[in-house]
Amino acid sequence: MFNSLVAIVNNPKVNAAITIIGLVIGGIGLLLTFYYTKKTDIVYQLISDSYVIEIKEKISKLDVLYDGRSLKASNQTLRMIVFSVTNSGENTIRIGDYDQKLPLGVSFDNGEILEEPKISGSKEYFSEKLEPHFLSKSSVSFSPIILEPSDYFTVTVLVLASDNNPVKIIPTGVIAGLESGSPRLLDNIKKEESFFNKAVNGGFLVQVARMPIYTIAFFVALITLSGLVSFPQSIAFYREDKRFRCERIGVVNKYISVNKIKYSAALEYIFLEYSDRRLFYFSDTGDKPGSLFDLRDLTNKMTDLYSGIEQVPNPVKEKLVSLVESRGVWQAVLRLCNVPTQFNDQIAFVKELQFELNKFVEYLIQNDYPILYSMRDESGVRFLEPYSGKPDFNWES
């Protein structure tokens, strides 16, 4: 699965499509950056509304007095109301943004403010600088203060209200930049917003602006998932590679011991290719194992090979290139060689390589050992399969 994902990502058409999508999304992001206007928003939110003294059943001889006034006689009750005022917009509200004649404040429908409200805030200086000013028995205003985005202050008010009717909070005041001119009210009890809501909330333009992040997150999640799925398979491949390499090193050592071989440059490269090749197993037909070679390594090796023989005379160069193209597995062997640039050295090396390879392959076939692997193309993917009954390489004289 991981190899399939790598093949898809390395596909030029896929890369071109991803590039175009990235450019489009980037362009949209830039346009939104230039044309998007930050909003100003002040939100009042009810935190709690509770009875100071709650009497669930009426008792004839029980009464509650406040400042000598009978609450029972006037059919009233004491309520403690707590609400917050938050700058939920993206702009800082400065002192000059407040209307001096209609300052920020609050009014209570069906409620009389009995004592000066208590104020606390997200910053210490709110408690020092914010002062309530009574406008009437049921409304107060707050002194102008700088509110940065996400700043808030909390107001606690003791209210005398009718026992049968709820108290309604009415935000008052005019602030520059507000769409409606006045603050808005969220009269529900304040709740912590979930992570999911924070992630998906927002209008169409907000979602479009988030598209680059969504795209990156999608590919990161896809690659991570592919890695998690393929990790057990990769461990199995690694163990199989290790076992396979040990077996082949044993074959090489036995060949050297039986035939009393002396090392040469050609033999070194042949043994290295035979013993140290990494093979990735998978089932391509469902009934027999195949082996997939690392195409990126082959590409790099082929590039190195061509640059290494660039100055070789044309007849030899054409010969080598045709051998590499017809026997693709040899590009790894030749790439490991420090290919001589002299004509005679090139010929001598090729002949030695041909001779030693034929001897080694004959030994492998006679002893029923796996021979070197050759490449073929099938459905756009290169495989490695053992030939049966013949050597991997038939070098032309």
PDB file of C-alpha atoms in Angstrom, residues 83-338:
ATOM      1  CA  PHE A  83     -23.377  38.274  32.845  1.00  0.00           C
ATOM      2  CA  SER A  84     -20.260  38.834  30.796  1.00  0.00           C
ATOM      3  CA  VAL A  85     -19.360  41.415  28.162  1.00  0.00           C
ATOM      4  CA  THR A  86     -16.861  40.075  25.599  1.00  0.00           C
ATOM      5  CA  ASN A  87     -15.083  41.524  22.594  1.00  0.00           C
ATOM      6  CA  SER A  88     -15.699  38.505  20.334  1.00  0.00           C
ATOM      7  CA  GLY A  89     -14.670  40.381  17.194  1.00  0.00           C
ATOM      8  CA  GLU A  90     -11.286  40.752  15.545  1.00  0.00           C
ATOM      9  CA  ASN A  91     -10.777  44.482  16.101  1.00  0.00           C
ATOM     10  CA  THR A  92      -9.591  46.282  19.210  1.00  0.00           C
ATOM     11  CA  ILE A  93     -12.279  48.602  20.560  1.00  0.00           C
ATOM     12  CA  ARG A  94     -10.693  51.868  21.591  1.00  0.00           C
ATOM     13  CA  ILE A  95     -12.048  54.624  23.795  1.00  0.00           C
ATOM     14  CA  GLY A  96     -12.789  56.803  20.768  1.00  0.00           C
ATOM     15  CA  ASP A  97     -15.073  54.099  19.333  1.00  0.00           C
ATOM     16  CA  TYR A  98     -17.680  54.571  22.078  1.00  0.00           C
ATOM     17  CA  ASP A  99     -20.545  57.031  21.631  1.00  0.00           C
ATOM     18  CA  GLN A 100     -20.271  59.511  24.497  1.00  0.00           C
ATOM     19  CA  LYS A 101     -24.019  60.164  24.577  1.00  0.00           C
ATOM     20  CA  LEU A 102     -24.942  56.470  24.369  1.00  0.00           C
ATOM     21  CA  PRO A 103     -22.215  54.689  26.366  1.00  0.00           C
ATOM     22  CA  LEU A 104     -21.881  50.952  26.764  1.00  0.00           C
ATOM     23  CA  GLY A 105     -24.235  49.689  29.462  1.00  0.00           C
ATOM     24  CA  VAL A 106     -27.119  47.421  30.395  1.00  0.00           C
ATOM     25  CA  SER A 107     -30.806  47.777  31.182  1.00  0.00           C
ATOM     26  CA  PHE A 108     -33.070  45.307  33.003  1.00  0.00           C
ATOM     27  CA  ASP A 109     -36.640  44.785  31.896  1.00  0.00           C
ATOM     28  CA  ASN A 110     -38.776  43.912  34.961  1.00  0.00           C
ATOM     29  CA  GLY A 111     -35.899  44.566  37.325  1.00  0.00           C
ATOM     30  CA  GLU A 112     -34.605  47.258  39.662  1.00  0.00           C
ATOM     31  CA  ILE A 113     -30.919  47.500  40.450  1.00  0.00           C
ATOM     32  CA  LEU A 114     -30.538  47.627  44.224  1.00  0.00           C
ATOM     33  CA  GLU A 115     -26.764  47.990  44.665  1.00  0.00           C
ATOM     34  CA  GLU A 116     -23.773  49.096  42.633  1.00  0.00           C
ATOM     35  CA  PRO A 117     -22.760  46.223  40.317  1.00  0.00           C
ATOM     36  CA  LYS A 118     -19.515  44.399  41.010  1.00  0.00           C
ATOM     37  CA  ILE A 119     -17.140  44.145  38.065  1.00  0.00           C
ATOM     38  CA  SER A 120     -14.190  41.807  37.424  1.00  0.00           C
ATOM     39  CA  GLY A 121     -12.373  41.109  34.171  1.00  0.00           C
ATOM     40  CA  SER A 122      -9.822  39.148  32.171  1.00  0.00           C
ATOM     41  CA  LYS A 123      -7.281  41.875  32.978  1.00  0.00           C
ATOM     42  CA  GLU A 124      -6.575  43.362  36.385  1.00  0.00           C
ATOM     43  CA  TYR A 125      -6.972  46.977  35.283  1.00  0.00           C
ATOM     44  CA  PHE A 126     -10.608  46.293  34.268  1.00  0.00           C
ATOM     45  CA  SER A 127     -11.518  46.086  37.946  1.00  0.00           C
ATOM     46  CA  GLU A 128      -9.700  49.385  38.567  1.00  0.00           C
ATOM     47  CA  LYS A 129     -10.836  51.418  35.557  1.00  0.00           C
ATOM     48  CA  LEU A 130     -14.321  50.073  34.830  1.00  0.00           C
ATOM     49  CA  GLU A 131     -16.866  52.030  36.806  1.00  0.00           C
ATOM     50  CA  PRO A 132     -20.660  51.638  36.650  1.00  0.00           C
ATOM     51  CA  HIS A 133     -22.810  54.791  36.443  1.00  0.00           C
ATOM     52  CA  PHE A 134     -26.516  54.661  37.264  1.00  0.00           C
ATOM     53  CA  LEU A 135     -28.722  56.037  34.479  1.00  0.00           C
ATOM     54  CA  SER A 136     -31.972  54.994  36.157  1.00  0.00           C
ATOM     55  CA  LYS A 137     -33.231  52.442  38.666  1.00  0.00           C
ATOM     56  CA  SER A 138     -33.059  49.725  36.021  1.00  0.00           C
ATOM     57  CA  SER A 139     -30.054  50.698  33.897  1.00  0.00           C
ATOM     58  CA  VAL A 140     -26.350  51.451  34.270  1.00  0.00           C
ATOM     59  CA  SER A 141     -23.547  52.435  31.924  1.00  0.00           C
ATOM     60  CA  PHE A 142     -19.869  51.513  32.022  1.00  0.00           C
ATOM     61  CA  SER A 143     -16.948  53.873  31.636  1.00  0.00           C
ATOM     62  CA  PRO A 144     -15.195  53.568  28.238  1.00  0.00           C
ATOM     63  CA  ILE A 145     -12.279  51.151  28.234  1.00  0.00           C
ATOM     64  CA  ILE A 146     -10.006  49.555  25.662  1.00  0.00           C
ATOM     65  CA  LEU A 147     -11.150  46.042  24.795  1.00  0.00           C
ATOM     66  CA  GLU A 148      -8.789  43.909  22.723  1.00  0.00           C
ATOM     67  CA  PRO A 149     -10.068  40.788  20.912  1.00  0.00           C
ATOM     68  CA  SER A 150     -11.175  38.104  23.432  1.00  0.00           C
ATOM     69  CA  ASP A 151     -11.072  40.576  26.359  1.00  0.00           C
ATOM     70  CA  TYR A 152     -14.061  40.364  28.645  1.00  0.00           C
ATOM     71  CA  PHE A 153     -15.414  41.565  31.958  1.00  0.00           C
ATOM     72  CA  THR A 154     -18.031  40.063  34.247  1.00  0.00           C
ATOM     73  CA  VAL A 155     -20.801  42.020  35.976  1.00  0.00           C
ATOM     74  CA  THR A 156     -22.663  40.829  39.084  1.00  0.00           C
ATOM     75  CA  VAL A 157     -25.912  42.656  39.851  1.00  0.00           C
ATOM     76  CA  LEU A 158     -28.446  42.378  42.677  1.00  0.00           C
ATOM     77  CA  VAL A 159     -31.879  42.926  41.128  1.00  0.00           C
ATOM     78  CA  LEU A 160     -35.327  43.334  42.681  1.00  0.00           C
ATOM     79  CA  ALA A 161     -37.808  41.721  40.312  1.00  0.00           C
ATOM     80  CA  SER A 162     -41.415  40.669  40.060  1.00  0.00           C
ATOM     81  CA  ASP A 163     -41.872  37.168  41.353  1.00  0.00           C
ATOM     82  CA  ASN A 164     -43.956  36.086  38.363  1.00  0.00           C
ATOM     83  CA  ASN A 165     -42.016  37.588  35.446  1.00  0.00           C
ATOM     84  CA  PRO A 166     -38.438  36.840  34.335  1.00  0.00           C
ATOM     85  CA  VAL A 167     -35.789  39.532  34.225  1.00  0.00           C
ATOM     86  CA  LYS A 168     -34.583  40.387  30.726  1.00  0.00           C
ATOM     87  CA  ILE A 169     -31.101  41.789  30.017  1.00  0.00           C
ATOM     88  CA  ILE A 170     -30.989  44.509  27.366  1.00  0.00           C
ATOM     89  CA  PRO A 171     -27.533  45.592  26.096  1.00  0.00           C
ATOM     90  CA  THR A 172     -27.268  49.345  25.524  1.00  0.00           C
ATOM     91  CA  GLY A 173     -24.799  51.698  23.907  1.00  0.00           C
ATOM     92  CA  VAL A 174     -23.444  52.486  20.445  1.00  0.00           C
ATOM     93  CA  ILE A 175     -19.957  51.467  19.278  1.00  0.00           C
ATOM     94  CA  ALA A 176     -18.327  52.318  15.962  1.00  0.00           C
ATOM     95  CA  GLY A 177     -17.965  49.352  13.620  1.00  0.00           C
ATOM     96  CA  LEU A 178     -20.787  47.219  15.000  1.00  0.00           C
ATOM     97  CA  GLU A 179     -23.142  46.053  12.230  1.00  0.00           C
ATOM     98  CA  SER A 180     -26.246  46.722  14.302  1.00  0.00           C
ATOM     99  CA  GLY A 181     -24.659  49.666  16.115  1.00  0.00           C
ATOM    100  CA  SER A 182     -25.361  48.084  19.514  1.00  0.00           C
ATOM    101  CA  PRO A 183     -23.979  45.001  21.322  1.00  0.00           C
ATOM    102  CA  ARG A 184     -25.840  41.724  20.943  1.00  0.00           C
ATOM    103  CA  LEU A 185     -27.108  39.323  23.603  1.00  0.00           C
ATOM    104  CA  LEU A 186     -26.642  35.605  23.999  1.00  0.00           C
ATOM    105  CA  ASP A 187     -29.136  34.820  26.696  1.00  0.00           C
ATOM    106  CA  ASN A 188     -28.193  31.169  27.126  1.00  0.00           C
ATOM    107  CA  ILE A 189     -26.051  29.941  30.008  1.00  0.00           C
ATOM    108  CA  LYS A 190     -22.395  30.132  29.008  1.00  0.00           C
ATOM    109  CA  LYS A 191     -20.942  26.782  27.926  1.00  0.00           C
ATOM    110  CA  GLU A 192     -17.464  25.749  26.864  1.00  0.00           C
ATOM    111  CA  GLU A 193     -17.338  25.394  23.097  1.00  0.00           C
ATOM    112  CA  SER A 194     -16.202  21.981  21.888  1.00  0.00           C
ATOM    113  CA  PHE A 195     -13.040  21.519  19.830  1.00  0.00           C
ATOM    114  CA  PHE A 196     -15.113  20.322  16.855  1.00  0.00           C
ATOM    115  CA  ASN A 197     -17.278  23.453  16.917  1.00  0.00           C
ATOM    116  CA  LYS A 198     -14.216  25.678  17.147  1.00  0.00           C
ATOM    117  CA  ALA A 199     -12.730  23.875  14.141  1.00  0.00           C
ATOM    118  CA  VAL A 200     -15.774  23.978  11.843  1.00  0.00           C
ATOM    119  CA  ASN A 201     -17.578  27.158  12.897  1.00  0.00           C
ATOM    120  CA  GLY A 202     -17.482  30.003  10.420  1.00  0.00           C
ATOM    121  CA  GLY A 203     -19.054  31.085   7.171  1.00  0.00           C
ATOM    122  CA  PHE A 204     -18.183  30.210   3.590  1.00  0.00           C
ATOM    123  CA  LEU A 205     -15.267  32.644   3.321  1.00  0.00           C
ATOM    124  CA  VAL A 206     -13.791  31.361   6.580  1.00  0.00           C
ATOM    125  CA  GLN A 207     -13.964  27.773   5.327  1.00  0.00           C
ATOM    126  CA  VAL A 208     -12.332  28.753   2.017  1.00  0.00           C
ATOM    127  CA  ALA A 209      -9.533  30.483   3.922  1.00  0.00           C
ATOM    128  CA  ARG A 210      -9.024  27.287   5.920  1.00  0.00           C
ATOM    129  CA  MET A 211      -8.745  25.097   2.794  1.00  0.00           C
ATOM    130  CA  PRO A 212      -4.903  25.123   2.664  1.00  0.00           C
ATOM    131  CA  ILE A 213      -4.816  23.861   6.265  1.00  0.00           C
ATOM    132  CA  TYR A 214      -7.470  21.236   5.496  1.00  0.00           C
ATOM    133  CA  THR A 215      -5.473  20.101   2.423  1.00  0.00           C
ATOM    134  CA  ILE A 216      -2.210  19.772   4.351  1.00  0.00           C
ATOM    135  CA  ALA A 217      -3.988  17.969   7.204  1.00  0.00           C
ATOM    136  CA  PHE A 218      -5.583  15.539   4.721  1.00  0.00           C
ATOM    137  CA  PHE A 219      -2.242  14.553   3.156  1.00  0.00           C
ATOM    138  CA  VAL A 220      -0.554  14.274   6.565  1.00  0.00           C
ATOM    139  CA  ALA A 221      -3.382  12.009   7.786  1.00  0.00           C
ATOM    140  CA  LEU A 222      -3.220   9.950   4.576  1.00  0.00           C
ATOM    141  CA  ILE A 223       0.545   9.427   4.810  1.00  0.00           C
ATOM    142  CA  THR A 224       0.315   8.652   8.544  1.00  0.00           C
ATOM    143  CA  LEU A 225      -2.468   6.123   7.952  1.00  0.00           C
ATOM    144  CA  SER A 226      -0.512   4.504   5.120  1.00  0.00           C
ATOM    145  CA  GLY A 227       2.539   4.290   7.369  1.00  0.00           C
ATOM    146  CA  LEU A 228       0.538   2.667  10.173  1.00  0.00           C
ATOM    147  CA  VAL A 229      -1.014   0.158   7.782  1.00  0.00           C
ATOM    148  CA  SER A 230       2.272  -0.706   6.063  1.00  0.00           C
ATOM    149  CA  PHE A 231       4.456  -0.763   9.214  1.00  0.00           C
ATOM    150  CA  PRO A 232       3.822  -4.459  10.084  1.00  0.00           C
ATOM    151  CA  GLN A 233       4.405  -5.361   6.436  1.00  0.00           C
ATOM    152  CA  SER A 234       7.647  -3.349   6.405  1.00  0.00           C
ATOM    153  CA  ILE A 235       8.889  -5.255   9.474  1.00  0.00           C
ATOM    154  CA  ALA A 236       8.136  -8.540   7.728  1.00  0.00           C
ATOM    155  CA  PHE A 237       9.948  -7.323   4.584  1.00  0.00           C
ATOM    156  CA  TYR A 238      12.970  -6.296   6.645  1.00  0.00           C
ATOM    157  CA  ARG A 239      13.214  -9.714   8.278  1.00  0.00           C
ATOM    158  CA  GLU A 240      12.822 -11.432   4.917  1.00  0.00           C
ATOM    159  CA  ASP A 241      15.506  -9.200   3.377  1.00  0.00           C
ATOM    160  CA  LYS A 242      17.876  -9.993   6.220  1.00  0.00           C
ATOM    161  CA  ARG A 243      17.297 -13.744   5.889  1.00  0.00           C
ATOM    162  CA  PHE A 244      17.631 -13.556   2.101  1.00  0.00           C
ATOM    163  CA  ARG A 245      20.923 -11.654   2.346  1.00  0.00           C
ATOM    164  CA  CYS A 246      22.387 -14.108   4.865  1.00  0.00           C
ATOM    165  CA  GLU A 247      21.503 -17.016   2.584  1.00  0.00           C
ATOM    166  CA  ARG A 248      23.165 -15.377  -0.405  1.00  0.00           C
ATOM    167  CA  ILE A 249      26.298 -14.448   1.546  1.00  0.00           C
ATOM    168  CA  GLY A 250      26.526 -18.126   2.477  1.00  0.00           C
ATOM    169  CA  VAL A 251      26.254 -19.094  -1.196  1.00  0.00           C
ATOM    170  CA  VAL A 252      29.046 -16.639  -2.124  1.00  0.00           C
ATOM    171  CA  ASN A 253      31.346 -17.901   0.644  1.00  0.00           C
ATOM    172  CA  LYS A 254      30.782 -21.506  -0.447  1.00  0.00           C
ATOM    173  CA  TYR A 255      31.492 -20.602  -4.099  1.00  0.00           C
ATOM    174  CA  ILE A 256      34.762 -18.895  -3.095  1.00  0.00           C
ATOM    175  CA  SER A 257      35.769 -21.834  -0.885  1.00  0.00           C
ATOM    176  CA  VAL A 258      34.925 -24.608  -3.395  1.00  0.00           C
ATOM    177  CA  ASN A 259      36.495 -22.912  -6.402  1.00  0.00           C
ATOM    178  CA  LYS A 260      39.373 -21.280  -4.472  1.00  0.00           C
ATOM    179  CA  ILE A 261      38.497 -17.938  -6.041  1.00  0.00           C
ATOM    180  CA  LYS A 262      40.784 -14.928  -5.804  1.00  0.00           C
ATOM    181  CA  TYR A 263      38.997 -11.601  -5.538  1.00  0.00           C
ATOM    182  CA  SER A 264      38.943  -9.201  -8.462  1.00  0.00           C
ATOM    183  CA  ALA A 265      37.078  -5.982  -9.154  1.00  0.00           C
ATOM    184  CA  ALA A 266      34.507  -7.727 -11.339  1.00  0.00           C
ATOM    185  CA  LEU A 267      33.867 -10.488  -8.767  1.00  0.00           C
ATOM    186  CA  GLU A 268      33.508  -7.970  -5.982  1.00  0.00           C
ATOM    187  CA  TYR A 269      30.747  -6.144  -7.830  1.00  0.00           C
ATOM    188  CA  ILE A 270      29.008  -9.382  -8.847  1.00  0.00           C
ATOM    189  CA  PHE A 271      29.035 -10.728  -5.261  1.00  0.00           C
ATOM    190  CA  LEU A 272      27.889  -7.396  -3.880  1.00  0.00           C
ATOM    191  CA  GLU A 273      24.951  -7.272  -6.268  1.00  0.00           C
ATOM    192  CA  TYR A 274      24.056 -10.883  -5.566  1.00  0.00           C
ATOM    193  CA  SER A 275      24.265 -10.730  -1.775  1.00  0.00           C
ATOM    194  CA  ASP A 276      23.302  -7.167  -0.913  1.00  0.00           C
ATOM    195  CA  ARG A 277      20.270  -6.526  -3.110  1.00  0.00           C
ATOM    196  CA  ARG A 278      17.191  -5.478  -1.129  1.00  0.00           C
ATOM    197  CA  LEU A 279      14.062  -7.225  -2.386  1.00  0.00           C
ATOM    198  CA  PHE A 280      10.489  -6.209  -1.558  1.00  0.00           C
ATOM    199  CA  TYR A 281       8.034  -9.085  -1.765  1.00  0.00           C
ATOM    200  CA  PHE A 282       4.399  -8.935  -2.681  1.00  0.00           C
ATOM    201  CA  SER A 283       1.885 -11.098  -4.530  1.00  0.00           C
ATOM    202  CA  ASP A 284       1.238  -9.697  -7.997  1.00  0.00           C
ATOM    203  CA  THR A 285      -0.853 -12.584  -9.348  1.00  0.00           C
ATOM    204  CA  GLY A 286      -2.201 -14.055  -6.160  1.00  0.00           C
ATOM    205  CA  ASP A 287      -0.486 -17.447  -6.613  1.00  0.00           C
ATOM    206  CA  LYS A 288       3.252 -16.736  -6.543  1.00  0.00           C
ATOM    207  CA  PRO A 289       5.583 -14.185  -4.956  1.00  0.00           C
ATOM    208  CA  GLY A 290       7.217 -11.442  -6.998  1.00  0.00           C
ATOM    209  CA  SER A 291       9.932  -8.971  -6.068  1.00  0.00           C
ATOM    210  CA  LEU A 292       9.790  -5.238  -6.633  1.00  0.00           C
ATOM    211  CA  PHE A 293      13.011  -3.266  -7.016  1.00  0.00           C
ATOM    212  CA  ASP A 294      13.557   0.240  -5.767  1.00  0.00           C
ATOM    213  CA  LEU A 295      12.954   2.274  -8.931  1.00  0.00           C
ATOM    214  CA  ARG A 296      14.370   5.454  -7.444  1.00  0.00           C
ATOM    215  CA  ASP A 297      17.717   3.754  -6.808  1.00  0.00           C
ATOM    216  CA  LEU A 298      17.739   2.436 -10.362  1.00  0.00           C
ATOM    217  CA  THR A 299      17.069   5.920 -11.719  1.00  0.00           C
ATOM    218  CA  ASN A 300      19.913   7.392  -9.702  1.00  0.00           C
ATOM    219  CA  LYS A 301      22.273   4.620 -10.720  1.00  0.00           C
ATOM    220  CA  MET A 302      21.357   4.922 -14.380  1.00  0.00           C
ATOM    221  CA  THR A 303      22.002   8.679 -14.220  1.00  0.00           C
ATOM    222  CA  ASP A 304      25.383   8.099 -12.617  1.00  0.00           C
ATOM    223  CA  LEU A 305      26.253   5.458 -15.204  1.00  0.00           C
ATOM    224  CA  TYR A 306      25.486   7.665 -18.203  1.00  0.00           C
ATOM    225  CA  SER A 307      27.484  10.569 -16.746  1.00  0.00           C
ATOM    226  CA  GLY A 308      30.352   8.183 -15.961  1.00  0.00           C
ATOM    227  CA  ILE A 309      30.732   6.928 -19.546  1.00  0.00           C
ATOM    228  CA  GLU A 310      30.048  10.237 -21.261  1.00  0.00           C
ATOM    229  CA  GLN A 311      33.621  10.470 -22.625  1.00  0.00           C
ATOM    230  CA  VAL A 312      33.895   6.820 -23.749  1.00  0.00           C
ATOM    231  CA  PRO A 313      34.213   6.339 -27.565  1.00  0.00           C
ATOM    232  CA  ASN A 314      30.847   5.865 -29.241  1.00  0.00           C
ATOM    233  CA  PRO A 315      31.152   2.156 -30.223  1.00  0.00           C
ATOM    234  CA  VAL A 316      31.910   1.126 -26.650  1.00  0.00           C
ATOM    235  CA  LYS A 317      29.374   3.574 -25.231  1.00  0.00           C
ATOM    236  CA  GLU A 318      26.589   2.274 -27.480  1.00  0.00           C
ATOM    237  CA  LYS A 319      27.491  -1.283 -26.546  1.00  0.00           C
ATOM    238  CA  LEU A 320      27.347  -0.561 -22.832  1.00  0.00           C
ATOM    239  CA  VAL A 321      24.126   1.418 -23.112  1.00  0.00           C
ATOM    240  CA  SER A 322      22.413  -1.360 -25.056  1.00  0.00           C
ATOM    241  CA  LEU A 323      23.512  -3.902 -22.458  1.00  0.00           C
ATOM    242  CA  VAL A 324      22.196  -1.762 -19.630  1.00  0.00           C
ATOM    243  CA  GLU A 325      18.877  -1.156 -21.357  1.00  0.00           C
ATOM    244  CA  SER A 326      18.376  -4.815 -22.301  1.00  0.00           C
ATOM    245  CA  ARG A 327      19.580  -6.127 -18.942  1.00  0.00           C
ATOM    246  CA  GLY A 328      18.312  -3.424 -16.635  1.00  0.00           C
ATOM    247  CA  VAL A 329      19.536  -5.064 -13.469  1.00  0.00           C
ATOM    248  CA  TRP A 330      23.126  -4.445 -14.605  1.00  0.00           C
ATOM    249  CA  GLN A 331      22.813  -0.694 -14.255  1.00  0.00           C
ATOM    250  CA  ALA A 332      23.345  -1.185 -10.501  1.00  0.00           C
ATOM    251  CA  VAL A 333      26.487  -3.293 -11.098  1.00  0.00           C
ATOM    252  CA  LEU A 334      28.038  -0.883 -13.594  1.00  0.00           C
ATOM    253  CA  ARG A 335      27.179   2.132 -11.478  1.00  0.00           C
ATOM    254  CA  LEU A 336      29.205   0.660  -8.602  1.00  0.00           C
ATOM    255  CA  CYS A 337      32.233   0.332 -10.866  1.00  0.00           C
ATOM    256  CA  ASN A 338      34.592   3.222 -11.294  1.00  0.00           C
TER     257      ASN A 338
END
